[in-house]
Amino acid sequence: KDLADVQTKLVEDLCTAPFTAFSITTDFKDNTKYIMYFGTTEPYLTKDFYINGTDAQKESYFKYFKTVCEIAGENITDKQLEDFYNLEKALAEKKLNPEESNNIDKIYNIYTFGEIQSLFPSIDLEKVLESLGLKKEDKILVMDEGTVKEFAKLFADENLETLKTGAKLSILLNYGGALNTAFIDAANTFNQEFLGISGTYSDEELAAMSVANVMPDYIGELYAEKYFTEEAKQNVLKMVNDIVSVYKERINNLAWMSPETKEKAINKLDKMGIKIGYPDKWDTYLDSARINSKADGGSYFENILEIAKASVKYMSELQGTAPDRTKWAMYPYTVNACY
């Protein structure tokens, strides 16, 4: 129970929920609505690693965690690491396989708030909701039932020290890179050893990636202004509309397609949302974040935390609203294969 109370403080202070968390997502079976989502601690690495990983990979994983703790001035023993790894492995074994994670029948599991609370009797889940700025709902989506149920068993007094280890690692891995470049160097070394690769990003590349990750709409707007004019957007939009018109003409002229099927095909074309280059409106929820330069007494860590808090606030404000179908699933600078 004490550890659950610590998590509530971590959510309020650092927007970090190491054990249990709620969020808002589009309802997979009704995309005109948002639905509340519940998730728990998950293994850091892929399911395959915990089942088929090599001894060398496991060694590099342990070495990474030891290094991270050392940088932070935290002691971690081999036994603590082994216990944490075994907890992760138990979760991994119950986790959905990658091919199952896009199967709606596997990931659309609806629980009541009471059913979830009964899985975690020592956690005041209403307090968790409150710390995230969310209101209680009685239809909650659980995507990976196996992991959640297994973690519910493992969230027990006999695993207290291991859970504390997990909470410490969660904080360090979330925020270490915003405090000291040694954390970033440790992550690079781990990736090289674990994946058998070489090379690192330059400071300039890391800076560009970091800003794009935390302020994507703002960077997207600047990118679009520089590389894609309104005239170019209209030219491409006309091209797409011309292609759609040709599709309609060809569908109507098909001898082998029934009138009913033609009607459905034309309807599908008419309903297609065309998104070219950049959105008509940009997300501005970070306008409320207090971003201060070093000259103004700000720090990278404080700015990252401000952005995290603004993001959590934005997520909570989605509750009870309808999803905006004009929103984009990616950014103007994203290289993608969407169609």
XYZ file of C-alpha atoms in Angstrom, residues 47 64 107 165 210 252 278 282 306 314:
10
model
C 8.863 -11.053 -25.378
C 23.116 -1.369 -18.502
C -6.993 -6.743 -27.442
C 13.775 -1.811 -7.924
C 14.685 15.147 -28.840
C -18.962 2.543 -62.916
C 0.301 19.008 -43.178
C -2.010 22.343 -35.327
C 6.742 20.721 -18.135
C -4.187 17.316 -22.661
